[in-house]
Tab-separated table of C-alpha atoms in Angstrom:
chain	number	residue	atom	x	y	z
B	558	UNK	CA	43.359	-34.331	-68.083
B	559	UNK	CA	41.251	-32.001	-70.095
B	560	UNK	CA	37.645	-31.999	-68.177
B	561	UNK	CA	35.053	-31.977	-71.356
B	562	UNK	CA	32.344	-29.758	-71.230
B	563	UNK	CA	28.594	-29.818	-70.664
B	564	UNK	CA	26.016	-28.965	-73.815
B	565	UNK	CA	22.680	-28.182	-73.090
B	566	UNK	CA	20.359	-29.229	-76.394
B	567	UNK	CA	16.796	-28.092	-76.163
B	568	UNK	CA	14.087	-27.170	-79.044
B	569	UNK	CA	10.199	-28.392	-79.489
B	570	UNK	CA	9.248	-31.569	-79.645
B	571	UNK	CA	9.194	-32.859	-83.459
B	572	UNK	CA	12.603	-30.486	-84.590
B	573	UNK	CA	14.724	-33.517	-84.602
B	574	UNK	CA	17.118	-32.977	-81.704
B	575	UNK	CA	17.384	-37.320	-81.459
B	576	UNK	CA	18.421	-37.667	-85.357
B	577	UNK	CA	20.794	-34.067	-85.328
B	578	UNK	CA	22.326	-35.789	-81.666
B	579	UNK	CA	22.739	-39.445	-83.809
B	580	UNK	CA	23.645	-37.615	-86.476
B	581	UNK	CA	26.658	-36.153	-84.628
B	582	UNK	CA	28.113	-39.203	-82.834
B	583	UNK	CA	28.620	-40.673	-86.339
B	584	UNK	CA	31.302	-38.240	-86.721
B	585	UNK	CA	32.606	-36.581	-83.136
B	586	UNK	CA	33.800	-38.774	-80.416
B	587	UNK	CA	34.160	-38.566	-76.889
B	588	UNK	CA	30.791	-37.858	-76.236
B	589	UNK	CA	28.409	-38.747	-73.760
B	590	UNK	CA	24.444	-37.929	-74.109
B	591	UNK	CA	23.090	-38.084	-70.276
B	592	UNK	CA	20.248	-40.014	-70.243
B	593	UNK	CA	16.764	-38.455	-68.249
B	594	UNK	CA	15.509	-39.763	-65.659
B	595	UNK	CA	11.148	-39.937	-65.675
B	596	UNK	CA	8.276	-40.882	-64.311
B	597	UNK	CA	6.272	-41.323	-67.248
B	598	UNK	CA	5.867	-44.394	-68.779
B	599	UNK	CA	7.979	-46.228	-71.533
B	600	UNK	CA	6.201	-45.442	-74.745
B	601	UNK	CA	6.875	-48.613	-77.462
B	602	UNK	CA	10.306	-49.193	-77.903
B	603	UNK	CA	12.250	-47.321	-75.513
B	604	UNK	CA	14.369	-49.315	-72.620
B	605	UNK	CA	14.766	-48.374	-68.956
B	606	UNK	CA	18.619	-47.149	-68.966
B	607	UNK	CA	18.566	-46.119	-72.743
B	608	UNK	CA	15.935	-43.808	-73.808
B	609	UNK	CA	15.199	-42.752	-69.962
B	610	UNK	CA	15.875	-43.564	-66.624
B	611	UNK	CA	11.975	-45.055	-65.745
B	612	UNK	CA	11.281	-44.507	-61.920
B	613	UNK	CA	8.497	-44.639	-60.049
B	614	UNK	CA	6.918	-41.090	-58.196
B	615	UNK	CA	8.589	-41.498	-55.046
B	616	UNK	CA	11.764	-42.573	-56.336
B	617	UNK	CA	11.966	-39.188	-57.917
B	618	UNK	CA	10.920	-37.546	-55.064
B	619	UNK	CA	13.648	-39.309	-52.979
B	620	UNK	CA	16.592	-38.157	-55.440
B	621	UNK	CA	15.113	-34.589	-55.142
B	622	UNK	CA	15.673	-34.862	-51.567
B	623	UNK	CA	18.924	-36.128	-52.282
B	624	UNK	CA	20.075	-33.407	-54.433
B	625	UNK	CA	20.924	-35.995	-56.902
B	626	UNK	CA	19.598	-33.736	-60.019
B	627	UNK	CA	21.244	-31.376	-62.240
B	628	UNK	CA	17.766	-30.089	-63.093
B	629	UNK	CA	14.171	-31.454	-63.252
B	630	UNK	CA	11.088	-30.017	-63.955
B	631	UNK	CA	7.393	-31.647	-64.746
B	632	UNK	CA	5.919	-31.560	-68.051
B	633	UNK	CA	2.335	-32.310	-68.540
B	634	UNK	CA	2.027	-34.439	-65.444
B	635	UNK	CA	5.295	-36.057	-65.150
B	636	UNK	CA	8.816	-35.759	-63.984
B	637	UNK	CA	11.652	-35.740	-66.095
B	638	UNK	CA	15.069	-35.032	-64.455
B	639	UNK	CA	18.973	-34.681	-65.017
B	640	UNK	CA	20.761	-37.232	-62.818
B	641	UNK	CA	23.810	-35.804	-61.243
B	642	UNK	CA	26.098	-38.415	-61.254
B	643	UNK	CA	26.748	-39.660	-64.589
B	644	UNK	CA	27.075	-35.958	-65.742
B	645	UNK	CA	30.120	-35.539	-63.494
B	646	UNK	CA	31.675	-39.048	-64.040
B	647	UNK	CA	31.874	-38.419	-67.986
B	648	UNK	CA	33.110	-35.024	-67.329
B	649	UNK	CA	36.079	-35.943	-65.293
B	650	UNK	CA	37.016	-38.061	-67.888
B	651	UNK	CA	37.008	-35.472	-69.871
B	652	UNK	CA	34.083	-36.459	-72.282
B	653	UNK	CA	31.530	-34.139	-73.296
B	654	UNK	CA	28.234	-34.143	-71.761
B	655	UNK	CA	25.124	-33.373	-74.233
B	656	UNK	CA	22.036	-32.667	-72.012
B	657	UNK	CA	18.618	-32.918	-74.019
B	658	UNK	CA	16.864	-31.100	-71.777
B	659	UNK	CA	13.868	-27.738	-72.289
B	660	UNK	CA	14.154	-24.331	-71.569
B	661	UNK	CA	13.340	-24.574	-67.813
B	662	UNK	CA	15.802	-27.401	-67.002
B	663	UNK	CA	18.592	-25.209	-69.548
B	664	UNK	CA	17.862	-22.272	-66.922
B	665	UNK	CA	18.523	-24.492	-64.251
B	666	UNK	CA	21.330	-25.466	-65.644
B	667	UNK	CA	22.738	-22.052	-66.528
B	668	UNK	CA	22.801	-21.408	-62.910
B	669	UNK	CA	24.459	-24.300	-61.482
B	670	UNK	CA	27.095	-24.806	-64.090
B	671	UNK	CA	27.502	-21.065	-65.620
B	672	UNK	CA	30.176	-22.745	-67.776
B	673	UNK	CA	27.442	-24.798	-69.534
B	674	UNK	CA	27.013	-24.047	-73.006
B	675	UNK	CA	23.284	-23.485	-74.160
B	676	UNK	CA	22.206	-24.592	-77.887
B	677	UNK	CA	18.988	-24.283	-79.051
B	678	UNK	CA	17.194	-26.188	-82.045
B	679	UNK	CA	15.005	-24.159	-84.082
B	680	UNK	CA	12.719	-25.878	-86.874
B	681	UNK	CA	13.115	-24.372	-90.562
B	682	UNK	CA	9.287	-22.389	-90.084
B	683	UNK	CA	6.458	-23.602	-88.139
B	684	UNK	CA	4.600	-25.556	-90.495
B	685	UNK	CA	7.573	-27.724	-91.080
B	686	UNK	CA	7.443	-28.398	-87.424
B	687	UNK	CA	3.827	-29.318	-87.710
B	688	UNK	CA	4.095	-31.535	-90.310
B	689	UNK	CA	7.286	-33.582	-88.790
B	690	UNK	CA	4.715	-33.906	-84.890
B	691	UNK	CA	1.992	-35.880	-87.344
B	692	UNK	CA	4.482	-37.978	-89.015
B	693	UNK	CA	6.254	-39.025	-86.278
B	694	UNK	CA	2.303	-39.892	-85.032
B	695	UNK	CA	2.905	-40.841	-81.599
B	696	UNK	CA	0.670	-38.185	-80.543
B	697	UNK	CA	-3.050	-36.971	-80.469
B	698	UNK	CA	-4.593	-33.790	-82.567
B	699	UNK	CA	-4.751	-32.352	-79.467
B	700	UNK	CA	-1.687	-33.404	-78.151
B	701	UNK	CA	0.335	-31.645	-81.081
B	702	UNK	CA	-1.281	-28.385	-80.813
B	703	UNK	CA	-0.607	-28.009	-77.456
B	704	UNK	CA	3.249	-28.660	-78.117
B	705	UNK	CA	3.262	-26.223	-80.964
B	706	UNK	CA	1.457	-23.880	-79.007
B	707	UNK	CA	4.632	-24.478	-76.701
B	708	UNK	CA	7.098	-24.209	-79.110
B	709	UNK	CA	6.187	-20.766	-80.043
B	710	UNK	CA	6.584	-19.736	-76.518
B	711	UNK	CA	9.559	-21.598	-75.976
B	712	UNK	CA	11.399	-20.143	-79.222
B	713	UNK	CA	10.383	-16.349	-78.036
B	714	UNK	CA	12.279	-17.301	-74.715
B	715	UNK	CA	14.954	-19.009	-76.102
B	716	UNK	CA	17.184	-15.317	-75.623
B	717	UNK	CA	19.183	-17.137	-72.842
B	718	UNK	CA	20.623	-19.485	-75.740
B	719	UNK	CA	24.395	-19.047	-76.313
B	720	UNK	CA	23.861	-20.839	-79.817
B	721	UNK	CA	20.863	-21.359	-82.892
B	722	UNK	CA	20.808	-24.296	-85.111
B	723	UNK	CA	18.391	-24.320	-87.993
B	724	UNK	CA	17.602	-27.908	-88.257
B	725	UNK	CA	17.289	-27.746	-92.332
B	726	UNK	CA	18.521	-30.952	-92.344
B	727	UNK	CA	19.947	-33.610	-90.729
B	728	UNK	CA	23.471	-32.651	-91.878
B	729	UNK	CA	23.903	-28.830	-91.760
B	730	UNK	CA	22.723	-29.145	-88.381
B	731	UNK	CA	24.948	-31.952	-87.099
B	732	UNK	CA	27.849	-30.027	-88.955
B	733	UNK	CA	26.965	-27.058	-87.018
B	734	UNK	CA	26.667	-28.784	-83.522
B	735	UNK	CA	29.957	-30.579	-84.178
B	736	UNK	CA	31.533	-26.815	-84.641
B	737	UNK	CA	29.575	-25.273	-82.441
B	738	UNK	CA	31.785	-28.214	-79.922
B	739	UNK	CA	34.721	-27.656	-81.671
B	740	UNK	CA	35.139	-23.989	-81.052
B	741	UNK	CA	34.128	-24.247	-77.736
B	742	UNK	CA	36.846	-26.044	-76.646
B	743	UNK	CA	38.680	-23.261	-78.539
B	744	UNK	CA	37.816	-20.859	-75.662
B	745	UNK	CA	39.638	-22.232	-72.747
B	746	UNK	CA	42.409	-20.221	-71.599
B	747	UNK	CA	43.536	-23.216	-70.200
B	748	UNK	CA	45.058	-24.143	-73.728
B	749	UNK	CA	47.695	-20.793	-73.586
B	750	UNK	CA	48.807	-21.800	-70.181
B	751	UNK	CA	50.045	-24.729	-71.814
B	752	UNK	CA	52.210	-22.544	-74.028
B	753	UNK	CA	53.097	-19.505	-71.667
B	754	UNK	CA	54.024	-21.536	-69.078
B	755	UNK	CA	56.747	-22.932	-71.195
E	1458	UNK	CA	20.754	-10.225	-97.053
E	1459	UNK	CA	22.984	-11.519	-94.505
E	1460	UNK	CA	25.913	-9.613	-93.381
E	1461	UNK	CA	29.290	-11.246	-92.908
E	1462	UNK	CA	31.407	-10.991	-89.688
E	1463	UNK	CA	34.881	-10.040	-89.280
E	1464	UNK	CA	37.356	-12.184	-87.638
E	1465	UNK	CA	41.048	-11.043	-86.030
E	1466	UNK	CA	43.477	-13.251	-86.406
E	1467	UNK	CA	46.546	-12.511	-84.565
E	1468	UNK	CA	49.601	-14.642	-83.318
E	1469	UNK	CA	53.421	-14.220	-83.340
E	1470	UNK	CA	55.821	-14.266	-86.656
E	1471	UNK	CA	56.542	-17.569	-87.273
E	1472	UNK	CA	53.615	-19.506	-86.142
E	1473	UNK	CA	51.611	-20.456	-89.428
E	1474	UNK	CA	49.017	-17.703	-90.084
E	1475	UNK	CA	49.390	-17.994	-93.695
E	1476	UNK	CA	49.344	-21.161	-94.147
E	1477	UNK	CA	46.500	-22.129	-91.758
E	1478	UNK	CA	44.387	-19.653	-94.044
E	1479	UNK	CA	46.032	-20.876	-97.282
E	1480	UNK	CA	44.322	-24.260	-96.085
E	1481	UNK	CA	41.035	-22.406	-94.381
E	1482	UNK	CA	40.319	-21.194	-98.264
E	1483	UNK	CA	40.304	-24.518	-99.562
E	1484	UNK	CA	37.381	-25.854	-97.526
E	1485	UNK	CA	35.515	-22.354	-96.861
E	1486	UNK	CA	33.681	-20.132	-98.699
E	1487	UNK	CA	32.554	-16.694	-99.087
E	1488	UNK	CA	35.670	-15.518	-96.851
E	1489	UNK	CA	37.775	-12.409	-97.741
E	1490	UNK	CA	40.895	-11.994	-96.579
E	1491	UNK	CA	41.795	-8.557	-96.059
E	1492	UNK	CA	45.031	-6.687	-97.828
E	1493	UNK	CA	47.129	-4.499	-94.935
E	1494	UNK	CA	48.385	-1.297	-96.045
E	1495	UNK	CA	52.180	-0.946	-95.143
E	1496	UNK	CA	55.253	1.166	-95.879
E	1497	UNK	CA	57.690	-1.372	-95.388
E	1498	UNK	CA	59.655	-2.541	-98.219
E	1499	UNK	CA	58.270	-5.310	-100.487
E	1500	UNK	CA	60.312	-8.164	-99.692
E	1501	UNK	CA	61.393	-10.708	-102.524
E	1502	UNK	CA	58.330	-11.893	-104.328
E	1503	UNK	CA	55.522	-9.429	-102.658
E	1504	UNK	CA	53.194	-7.801	-105.050
E	1505	UNK	CA	51.011	-4.994	-104.331
E	1506	UNK	CA	47.873	-5.081	-103.654
E	1507	UNK	CA	47.725	-8.922	-103.323
E	1508	UNK	CA	50.157	-9.449	-100.254
E	1509	UNK	CA	50.162	-5.883	-99.158
E	1510	UNK	CA	49.457	-2.680	-99.956
E	1511	UNK	CA	52.636	-1.019	-100.472
E	1512	UNK	CA	52.129	3.156	-99.354
E	1513	UNK	CA	54.707	5.627	-99.444
E	1514	UNK	CA	54.860	7.260	-95.748
E	1515	UNK	CA	53.460	10.338	-96.653
E	1516	UNK	CA	50.331	8.696	-98.494
E	1517	UNK	CA	49.985	6.521	-95.141
E	1518	UNK	CA	49.199	9.193	-92.940
E	1519	UNK	CA	47.214	11.321	-95.257
E	1520	UNK	CA	44.903	7.535	-94.971
E	1521	UNK	CA	45.222	8.209	-91.104
E	1522	UNK	CA	44.119	12.025	-91.339
E	1523	UNK	CA	40.854	10.628	-93.780
E	1524	UNK	CA	40.004	8.012	-91.390
E	1525	UNK	CA	41.110	5.426	-93.953
E	1526	UNK	CA	42.000	2.700	-91.512
E	1527	UNK	CA	40.035	0.494	-89.436
E	1528	UNK	CA	43.484	0.132	-87.217
E	1529	UNK	CA	46.584	0.859	-87.584
E	1530	UNK	CA	50.136	0.321	-85.930
E	1531	UNK	CA	53.643	1.455	-86.034
E	1532	UNK	CA	56.339	-1.439	-85.613
E	1533	UNK	CA	59.690	-1.962	-86.062
E	1534	UNK	CA	60.031	1.469	-87.818
E	1535	UNK	CA	56.999	0.687	-90.330
E	1536	UNK	CA	53.776	1.648	-90.357
E	1537	UNK	CA	50.796	-1.145	-90.853
E	1538	UNK	CA	47.349	-0.448	-91.464
E	1539	UNK	CA	44.053	-2.072	-92.528
E	1540	UNK	CA	42.104	-0.143	-95.151
E	1541	UNK	CA	38.233	0.544	-93.875
E	1542	UNK	CA	36.745	0.537	-97.286
E	1543	UNK	CA	37.351	-2.923	-98.712
E	1544	UNK	CA	36.463	-4.637	-95.517
E	1545	UNK	CA	32.852	-2.920	-95.084
E	1546	UNK	CA	32.259	-3.847	-98.581
E	1547	UNK	CA	32.764	-7.119	-98.258
E	1548	UNK	CA	30.599	-7.503	-95.481
E	1549	UNK	CA	28.153	-5.671	-97.238
E	1550	UNK	CA	28.467	-8.438	-100.123
E	1551	UNK	CA	28.119	-11.211	-97.273
E	1552	UNK	CA	31.494	-11.945	-97.256
E	1553	UNK	CA	33.530	-12.962	-93.898
E	1554	UNK	CA	36.505	-10.802	-93.666
E	1555	UNK	CA	39.486	-12.458	-92.225
E	1556	UNK	CA	41.997	-9.491	-90.608
E	1557	UNK	CA	45.306	-10.923	-89.969
E	1558	UNK	CA	47.133	-7.791	-87.310
E	1559	UNK	CA	48.889	-7.834	-84.616
E	1560	UNK	CA	47.639	-7.338	-81.122
E	1561	UNK	CA	47.965	-3.814	-80.680
E	1562	UNK	CA	45.354	-3.825	-83.901
E	1563	UNK	CA	43.252	-6.043	-82.807
E	1564	UNK	CA	42.338	-4.035	-79.334
E	1565	UNK	CA	41.927	-0.862	-81.893
E	1566	UNK	CA	39.124	-3.543	-83.821
E	1567	UNK	CA	37.484	-4.896	-80.685
E	1568	UNK	CA	36.587	-1.045	-79.565
E	1569	UNK	CA	35.375	-0.291	-83.243
E	1570	UNK	CA	33.553	-3.001	-84.455
E	1571	UNK	CA	32.847	-5.174	-80.916
E	1572	UNK	CA	31.099	-7.529	-82.599
E	1573	UNK	CA	34.391	-8.855	-84.232
E	1574	UNK	CA	35.350	-12.234	-83.389
E	1575	UNK	CA	38.962	-12.722	-81.902
E	1576	UNK	CA	41.326	-15.452	-82.867
E	1577	UNK	CA	44.632	-16.242	-81.648
E	1578	UNK	CA	47.379	-18.857	-83.253
E	1579	UNK	CA	49.792	-20.097	-81.547
E	1580	UNK	CA	52.699	-22.360	-81.140
E	1581	UNK	CA	52.523	-25.498	-79.832
E	1582	UNK	CA	55.791	-24.790	-77.667
E	1583	UNK	CA	58.879	-21.769	-78.420
E	1584	UNK	CA	61.547	-24.123	-79.339
E	1585	UNK	CA	58.910	-25.080	-81.861
E	1586	UNK	CA	58.415	-21.263	-82.747
E	1587	UNK	CA	61.985	-20.804	-82.727
E	1588	UNK	CA	62.683	-23.606	-85.645
E	1589	UNK	CA	59.711	-21.989	-87.376
E	1590	UNK	CA	60.969	-18.904	-87.543
E	1591	UNK	CA	64.778	-19.714	-88.193
E	1592	UNK	CA	63.449	-22.285	-91.187
E	1593	UNK	CA	61.869	-19.236	-92.583
E	1594	UNK	CA	64.852	-17.601	-93.242
E	1595	UNK	CA	64.391	-14.165	-94.210
E	1596	UNK	CA	65.288	-12.538	-90.767
E	1597	UNK	CA	68.608	-12.338	-88.803
E	1598	UNK	CA	69.470	-13.463	-85.688
E	1599	UNK	CA	68.706	-10.441	-84.040
E	1600	UNK	CA	65.568	-9.657	-85.761
E	1601	UNK	CA	64.105	-13.803	-84.467
E	1602	UNK	CA	65.530	-12.916	-80.885
E	1603	UNK	CA	63.705	-9.767	-80.893
E	1604	UNK	CA	60.523	-11.887	-82.379
E	1605	UNK	CA	60.727	-14.083	-79.776
E	1606	UNK	CA	60.861	-11.653	-77.060
E	1607	UNK	CA	57.881	-10.282	-78.857
E	1608	UNK	CA	56.003	-13.360	-78.777
E	1609	UNK	CA	56.477	-14.279	-75.204
E	1610	UNK	CA	54.591	-10.208	-74.734
E	1611	UNK	CA	52.111	-11.184	-76.640
E	1612	UNK	CA	51.089	-14.398	-75.411
E	1613	UNK	CA	50.918	-13.078	-71.910
E	1614	UNK	CA	48.378	-10.342	-73.360
E	1615	UNK	CA	46.166	-12.346	-74.914
E	1616	UNK	CA	43.639	-12.962	-72.710
E	1617	UNK	CA	41.529	-10.334	-74.630
E	1618	UNK	CA	40.988	-12.733	-77.656
E	1619	UNK	CA	37.827	-14.947	-77.633
E	1620	UNK	CA	39.476	-17.860	-79.214
E	1621	UNK	CA	42.598	-19.652	-78.822
E	1622	UNK	CA	44.126	-22.242	-81.368
E	1623	UNK	CA	47.208	-23.938	-81.014
E	1624	UNK	CA	48.598	-24.504	-84.299
E	1625	UNK	CA	50.442	-28.108	-83.882
E	1626	UNK	CA	49.539	-29.224	-87.441
E	1627	UNK	CA	48.485	-26.998	-89.988
E	1628	UNK	CA	45.021	-29.171	-90.818
E	1629	UNK	CA	43.862	-29.264	-87.406
E	1630	UNK	CA	44.551	-25.367	-86.698
E	1631	UNK	CA	42.503	-24.647	-90.356
E	1632	UNK	CA	39.117	-27.834	-88.798
E	1633	UNK	CA	39.329	-25.058	-85.678
E	1634	UNK	CA	39.141	-21.895	-87.367
E	1635	UNK	CA	36.851	-22.992	-89.603
E	1636	UNK	CA	34.834	-24.619	-87.061
E	1637	UNK	CA	35.277	-21.129	-84.903
E	1638	UNK	CA	33.678	-19.237	-87.766
E	1639	UNK	CA	30.552	-22.068	-88.487
E	1640	UNK	CA	29.920	-21.570	-85.027
E	1641	UNK	CA	30.048	-17.598	-84.429
E	1642	UNK	CA	27.532	-17.792	-87.459
E	1643	UNK	CA	25.315	-19.739	-84.812
E	1644	UNK	CA	25.346	-17.009	-82.509
E	1645	UNK	CA	23.486	-14.285	-84.421
E	1646	UNK	CA	19.821	-14.346	-82.688
E	1647	UNK	CA	18.688	-13.358	-86.179
E	1648	UNK	CA	18.073	-16.564	-86.893
E	1649	UNK	CA	15.383	-16.841	-84.624
E	1650	UNK	CA	13.760	-14.231	-85.902
E	1651	UNK	CA	13.022	-16.000	-88.882
E	1652	UNK	CA	11.373	-18.603	-87.573
E	1653	UNK	CA	9.937	-16.330	-84.664
E	1654	UNK	CA	8.203	-14.316	-87.080
E	1655	UNK	CA	6.732	-16.861	-88.975
């Protein structure tokens, strides 16, 4: 059976990655959204195994030692990581796997899985990103300032990404992401072997 | 204004390139289909300037001397070429340009315009390609045999292409080509300069 592909989705906090992915799933089948592990505490409404695998710091370090993460990083005092096993199981089943991770995580994936496709979701403007972060209302003004600064750095270092999607509207961004996934499945020479071999 | 991109579409005769492009134009705007110049005689129903620019051999050679072709080749005793001017005018207007040309033409384009995107349209099987060629009914059994042989060689040398679209159904193939064009417009770092610069 045809194996799935890994798509890394990055972009500044507040850019709307979650909404774009939700929209994508309305039109695209055979997609597995990887659930990250983290040592940070659940926010209101977040469920273990759904939004994150919530781990204590000791367990997280044990998983690192067991090479159980495809990538991991520390961010604002907490650890985040992508459990390897669920990703590989989905790929074997022919599902495309989406990893919603940050720029440093993406670099680790690019090294370990060079065939992974890296997509950066950018805001239409800085003003719009700030507006979205404030509207989300989950963080203090200081944290928002910190996130905006980090977002500017991220956008400047995003040249390793293969694709850039501007989230002007969720519909457009999801349509472009969908097109990227369809197009990437047309890249493989596997397709030609079907016909050349016959 | 954002410049358009060149998409080269190749594939064996009878694979259905024309039908796929016609379908594509139903859903996608801002596309210019390049009209080739040729020294071959018009088939029934073919119009000058619409299906081909029909040139005599002397004029074709004059255009070669004037570097007026982006690519040209001789095929079964006739010359075929892509007039450069119309392509560049469309690109400047922000239109994507589709060149329906053969493998040798594609190689010339890849050298002169390395940013061009190369798409190979393949039949789902050799049996199906033969069926389509026979059904088209424009050629003798000998010519069909020749075309089939050529098609096999083309498919084997298609590794320079960026994408492979299997024309199982016209709808699927047009959808994939459309996705490839959308995705390729997400590749450019120009997009990031909009946001990074602000």
